[in-house]
CSV table of C-alpha atoms in Angstrom, one decimal:
chain,number,residue,atom,x,y,z
I,296,MET,CA,134.3,135.9,121.2
I,297,THR,CA,135.8,132.3,122.3
I,298,GLU,CA,137.1,129.7,120.1
I,299,ALA,CA,134.0,127.6,121.1
I,300,ARG,CA,131.6,130.4,120.2
I,301,ARG,CA,133.3,130.9,116.6
I,302,LYS,CA,132.8,127.1,116.3
I,303,PHE,CA,129.1,127.2,117.0
I,304,ASP,CA,127.9,130.7,115.8
I,305,TRP,CA,124.2,130.4,116.8
I,306,PRO,CA,123.1,133.9,115.3
I,307,GLY,CA,125.0,132.9,112.0
I,308,ARG,CA,123.7,129.5,111.9
I,309,LEU,CA,120.2,130.5,112.6
I,310,LYS,CA,120.5,133.2,109.8
I,311,ALA,CA,121.9,130.9,107.2
I,312,MET,CA,119.0,128.4,108.2
I,313,GLY,CA,116.3,131.0,107.8
I,314,ALA,CA,117.3,131.9,104.2
I,315,HIS,CA,117.5,128.7,103.1
I,316,LEU,CA,114.1,127.8,104.5
I,317,LEU,CA,112.7,131.0,102.7
I,318,ILE,CA,114.3,129.7,99.4
I,319,SER,CA,112.8,126.3,100.1
I,320,LEU,CA,109.4,127.7,100.8
I,321,THR,CA,109.5,129.8,97.8
I,322,LEU,CA,110.3,127.1,95.6
I,323,ALA,CA,107.7,124.7,97.3
I,324,ALA,CA,105.1,127.2,96.9
I,325,ALA,CA,106.0,127.4,93.1
I,326,LEU,CA,105.8,123.7,92.6
I,327,ALA,CA,102.6,123.4,94.6
I,328,ALA,CA,101.0,125.6,92.1
I,329,LEU,CA,102.2,123.6,88.9
I,330,VAL,CA,101.1,120.3,90.6
I,331,MET,CA,98.0,121.3,92.2
I,332,LEU,CA,96.7,123.8,89.5
I,333,VAL,CA,97.9,122.3,86.4
I,334,TRP,CA,98.6,118.6,86.8
I,335,TYR,CA,96.3,117.6,89.6
I,336,PRO,CA,93.4,120.2,89.6
I,337,TRP,CA,90.5,119.4,92.1
I,338,PRO,CA,89.0,117.0,92.7
I,339,TYR,CA,91.8,114.9,90.7
I,340,SER,CA,94.5,115.6,93.2
I,341,VAL,CA,92.1,113.7,95.9
I,342,LEU,CA,91.2,110.9,93.5
I,343,ALA,CA,94.7,110.3,92.2
I,344,GLY,CA,96.7,110.4,95.4
I,345,GLY,CA,99.1,113.0,94.1
I,346,ARG,CA,98.4,115.7,96.9
I,347,GLU,CA,99.8,113.5,99.5
I,348,LEU,CA,102.7,112.6,97.5
I,349,PHE,CA,103.6,115.8,96.4
I,350,TRP,CA,103.5,117.1,100.0
I,351,LEU,CA,105.4,114.2,101.7
I,352,VAL,CA,108.1,114.9,99.2
I,353,VAL,CA,108.1,118.7,99.9
I,354,SER,CA,107.8,118.6,103.6
I,355,VAL,CA,110.9,116.4,103.9
I,356,ASP,CA,112.7,118.4,101.5
I,357,VAL,CA,112.0,121.8,103.1
I,358,ILE,CA,112.6,120.4,106.4
I,359,LEU,CA,115.9,118.6,106.0
I,360,GLY,CA,117.7,121.2,103.7
I,361,PRO,CA,117.7,124.1,106.3
I,362,VAL,CA,118.3,121.7,109.0
I,363,LEU,CA,121.6,120.4,107.1
I,364,THR,CA,122.5,123.9,106.6
I,365,PHE,CA,122.4,124.7,110.2
I,366,VAL,CA,124.6,121.9,111.0
I,367,VAL,CA,127.1,122.6,108.7
I,368,PHE,CA,127.4,126.3,108.5
I,369,ASN,CA,130.1,128.0,110.2
I,370,THR,CA,131.7,131.2,109.6
I,371,ALA,CA,135.2,129.8,110.9
I,372,LYS,CA,135.4,127.5,108.0
I,373,PRO,CA,137.6,128.5,105.0
I,374,ARG,CA,134.9,130.2,102.4
I,375,ALA,CA,135.7,127.3,99.7
I,376,GLU,CA,134.9,124.7,102.4
I,377,LEU,CA,131.7,126.4,103.4
I,378,VAL,CA,130.8,126.8,99.9
I,379,ARG,CA,131.4,123.3,98.9
I,380,ASP,CA,129.3,122.1,101.7
I,381,LEU,CA,126.2,124.4,101.0
I,382,ALA,CA,126.6,123.5,97.4
I,383,CYS,CA,126.5,119.6,98.3
I,384,ILE,CA,123.5,120.4,100.4
I,385,ALA,CA,121.7,122.1,97.6
I,386,ALA,CA,122.5,119.3,94.9
I,387,VAL,CA,121.3,116.5,97.2
I,388,GLN,CA,118.0,118.5,98.0
I,389,LEU,CA,117.5,119.6,94.6
I,390,ALA,CA,118.1,115.8,93.2
I,391,ALA,CA,115.5,114.5,96.0
I,392,LEU,CA,113.1,117.1,94.7
I,393,GLY,CA,113.6,116.2,91.4
I,394,TYR,CA,113.0,112.7,91.9
I,395,GLY,CA,109.8,113.5,93.9
I,396,LEU,CA,108.5,115.6,91.2
I,397,HIS,CA,109.3,113.1,88.3
I,398,THR,CA,107.2,110.8,90.5
I,399,VAL,CA,104.3,112.8,90.6
I,400,TYR,CA,104.5,113.8,87.2
I,401,GLU,CA,104.4,110.2,85.9
I,402,VAL,CA,101.7,109.3,87.7
I,403,ARG,CA,99.3,112.4,87.1
I,404,PRO,CA,95.9,112.3,85.7
I,405,VAL,CA,95.8,112.4,82.0
I,406,ALA,CA,92.4,111.3,81.0
I,407,PHE,CA,88.9,110.8,82.6
I,408,VAL,CA,87.4,108.3,80.5
I,409,PHE,CA,83.8,106.9,80.7
I,410,GLU,CA,84.0,103.2,80.2
I,411,VAL,CA,80.9,100.7,79.5
I,412,ASP,CA,79.6,101.6,83.4
I,413,ARG,CA,81.7,103.9,85.0
I,414,PHE,CA,84.6,106.6,84.7
I,415,ARG,CA,88.3,105.7,85.0
I,416,LEU,CA,90.7,108.3,86.2
I,417,VAL,CA,93.9,107.3,83.9
I,418,GLY,CA,97.2,108.1,85.2
I,419,ALA,CA,100.1,108.6,82.8
I,420,ALA,CA,101.6,105.5,84.3
I,421,ASP,CA,98.4,103.7,83.6
I,422,VAL,CA,98.2,104.2,79.7
I,423,ARG,CA,99.3,101.6,77.2
I,424,ARG,CA,101.8,104.1,75.5
I,425,GLN,CA,102.5,101.8,72.6
I,426,GLU,CA,98.7,102.5,71.5
I,427,LEU,CA,99.5,106.4,71.4
I,428,PRO,CA,100.5,106.5,67.7
I,429,GLN,CA,97.0,104.4,66.9
I,430,ALA,CA,95.0,107.3,68.8
I,431,ARG,CA,93.4,110.0,67.3
I,432,ALA,CA,95.8,113.0,66.5
I,433,ALA,CA,94.4,115.0,69.6
I,434,TYR,CA,95.0,112.3,72.1
I,435,ARG,CA,98.5,111.3,70.9
I,436,HIS,CA,100.3,113.2,73.7
I,437,LEU,CA,99.5,112.7,77.0
I,438,SER,CA,98.1,115.8,78.9
I,439,LEU,CA,100.1,118.2,80.9
I,440,ARG,CA,97.2,120.3,82.0
I,441,GLY,CA,94.9,117.8,83.9
I,442,PRO,CA,92.9,115.1,82.6
I,443,LEU,CA,90.9,115.3,79.3
I,444,LEU,CA,87.3,114.1,79.2
I,445,LEU,CA,86.9,111.2,77.0
I,446,ALA,CA,85.0,108.1,76.4
I,447,ALA,CA,86.3,104.5,75.2
I,448,ARG,CA,84.5,103.4,72.3
I,449,GLU,CA,83.0,100.1,72.2
I,450,SER,CA,85.2,96.8,70.9
I,451,ASN,CA,84.5,95.4,67.6
I,452,PRO,CA,83.2,92.0,67.7
I,453,GLY,CA,85.7,89.2,66.8
I,454,ASP,CA,89.4,89.4,67.2
I,455,GLU,CA,89.4,93.0,68.9
I,456,ARG,CA,87.0,92.1,71.3
I,457,LEU,CA,89.2,89.0,72.4
I,458,GLN,CA,92.2,91.1,72.5
I,459,THR,CA,90.2,93.6,74.6
I,460,ILE,CA,89.6,90.8,77.2
I,461,LYS,CA,93.2,89.6,77.1
I,462,LEU,CA,94.6,93.2,77.7
I,463,ALA,CA,92.2,93.5,80.5
I,464,LEU,CA,93.2,90.7,82.5
I,465,GLN,CA,96.8,91.8,81.9
I,466,GLY,CA,95.4,95.4,83.6
I,467,TYR,CA,95.0,97.3,80.6
I,468,ASP,CA,91.3,98.2,80.9
I,469,VAL,CA,89.9,99.8,77.7
I,470,GLY,CA,90.0,103.4,79.2
I,471,THR,CA,93.8,103.1,79.4
I,472,ARG,CA,94.0,102.3,75.9
I,473,PRO,CA,94.6,105.4,73.6
I,474,SER,CA,93.4,103.6,70.5
I,475,TYR,CA,89.9,103.4,72.2
I,476,TRP,CA,89.6,107.0,73.1
I,477,VAL,CA,87.1,109.0,71.4
I,478,PRO,CA,85.2,112.5,72.3
I,479,TYR,CA,83.0,112.2,75.3
I,480,ASP,CA,80.2,113.9,73.6
I,481,SER,CA,80.0,111.1,70.7
I,482,GLN,CA,78.9,108.5,73.7
I,483,LEU,CA,76.6,110.7,75.4
I,484,LYS,CA,73.8,107.9,74.7
I,485,ARG,CA,75.8,105.2,76.1
I,486,VAL,CA,76.7,107.3,79.1
I,487,LEU,CA,73.0,108.0,80.0
I,488,ALA,CA,71.9,104.4,79.1
I,489,SER,CA,74.5,103.2,82.0
I,490,ALA,CA,73.9,106.2,84.5
I,491,ARG,CA,71.8,105.4,87.5
I,492,PRO,CA,69.0,107.8,89.1
I,493,VAL,CA,70.3,109.8,92.0
I,494,THR,CA,67.6,108.9,94.0
I,495,LEU,CA,69.4,105.6,94.7
I,496,LEU,CA,72.1,107.8,96.5
I,497,TYR,CA,69.3,108.6,98.9
I,498,ARG,CA,68.0,105.1,99.5
I,499,GLN,CA,71.6,103.8,100.0
I,500,LYS,CA,72.2,106.4,103.1
I,501,PRO,CA,69.0,108.1,104.0
I,502,GLU,CA,70.7,109.5,106.8
I,503,THR,CA,72.5,111.7,104.7
I,504,ALA,CA,69.7,113.0,102.7
I,505,ALA,CA,70.1,116.6,103.8
I,506,GLU,CA,73.7,116.8,103.1
I,507,LEU,CA,73.1,115.3,99.7
I,508,ASP,CA,70.3,117.9,98.9
I,509,GLY,CA,73.0,120.6,99.8
I,510,GLN,CA,75.8,119.1,97.2
I,511,LEU,CA,73.1,118.7,94.4
I,512,ALA,CA,72.0,122.3,94.9
I,513,ALA,CA,75.5,123.6,95.0
I,514,MET,CA,75.8,121.5,91.4
I,515,GLY,CA,72.7,123.2,90.2
I,516,VAL,CA,70.9,120.0,89.2
I,517,ASP,CA,67.5,118.4,90.1
I,518,LYS,CA,67.7,115.3,91.8
I,519,ALA,CA,64.7,114.2,90.2
I,520,SER,CA,66.5,114.0,86.7
I,521,ALA,CA,69.8,113.9,87.8
I,522,ARG,CA,72.0,110.7,87.6
I,523,PHE,CA,75.5,109.2,88.5
I,524,LEU,CA,78.2,106.7,87.8
I,525,PRO,CA,80.7,105.6,89.8
I,526,ILE,CA,84.5,106.7,89.5
I,527,THR,CA,87.3,104.2,89.6
I,528,ALA,CA,90.6,106.0,90.7
I,529,ARG,CA,93.9,105.4,91.8
I,530,VAL,CA,93.2,106.1,95.8
I,531,GLN,CA,89.6,106.6,96.3
I,532,ASP,CA,86.3,105.7,94.5
I,533,TRP,CA,83.8,108.6,94.3
I,534,SER,CA,80.8,109.4,92.1
I,535,VAL,CA,80.3,111.9,89.3
I,536,ILE,CA,77.1,113.4,88.8
I,537,LEU,CA,75.5,114.0,85.6
I,538,LYS,CA,72.8,116.3,84.3
I,539,ALA,CA,69.8,115.0,82.1
I,540,ASP,CA,71.6,115.6,79.0
I,541,GLY,CA,74.9,113.6,80.1
I,542,SER,CA,77.0,116.5,80.9
I,543,ILE,CA,79.1,116.4,84.1
I,544,ALA,CA,77.6,118.3,87.1
I,545,GLY,CA,80.3,117.7,89.7
I,546,PHE,CA,81.6,115.2,92.0
I,547,LEU,CA,80.5,113.4,95.2
I,548,PRO,CA,83.0,111.7,98.0
I,549,ARG,CA,80.7,108.8,97.7
I,550,ASP,CA,81.3,105.3,96.6
I,551,GLY,CA,79.1,104.8,93.6
I,552,PHE,CA,79.7,100.9,93.5
I,553,PHE,CA,76.3,99.3,94.9
């Protein structure tokens, strides 16, 4: 083997890169299960935008780590130097992955809240956290297993209502305020009073009637009695389909604000 070939050992570099790639893919698969199945269960992964952010972070991490290993790996190096180089790459890769995962964690959906005339998907970063001690005991810790189905109670007349308006102007709608969170089932009358007949969706886009028929049939709801409310979310506005009793039947990728 010539000196030049020893300095650029293709088989050795490719083997090292392949091993690094396998480790990176295994770690990415484990993290994907955590993010997509626990923090961002469907359809919240679409509504909250966590899916795109996570895959961007993982893709860059999985590609760059093995490529850097290919570049620095050289069996002609002293063992201590080679170990140091690979350790630096691993440290940088893990730091980048950790930062990206922390960002995904901070914007994870923690509550799906009915408020007045819509549902709001609330991310951890949206919550007015200073109100957590004032929340019901069950809601004082932000969920780690997908969003809780909740409702926002009505404001009391007087100072509380004025404070609600003031905070809403600052970006804190009642759905983001833990002191307003109550069990969803306790507000079913308000939900049904605000919900609109699904037949309006047919009138909005008559050309999609057959598609809508199939979607409602898959949810097991009767279009004559089903109702809907719009969803406000970080990335996309969908609609939630409600059964006659106010329970959630499913979700539609259709803007319900019209």
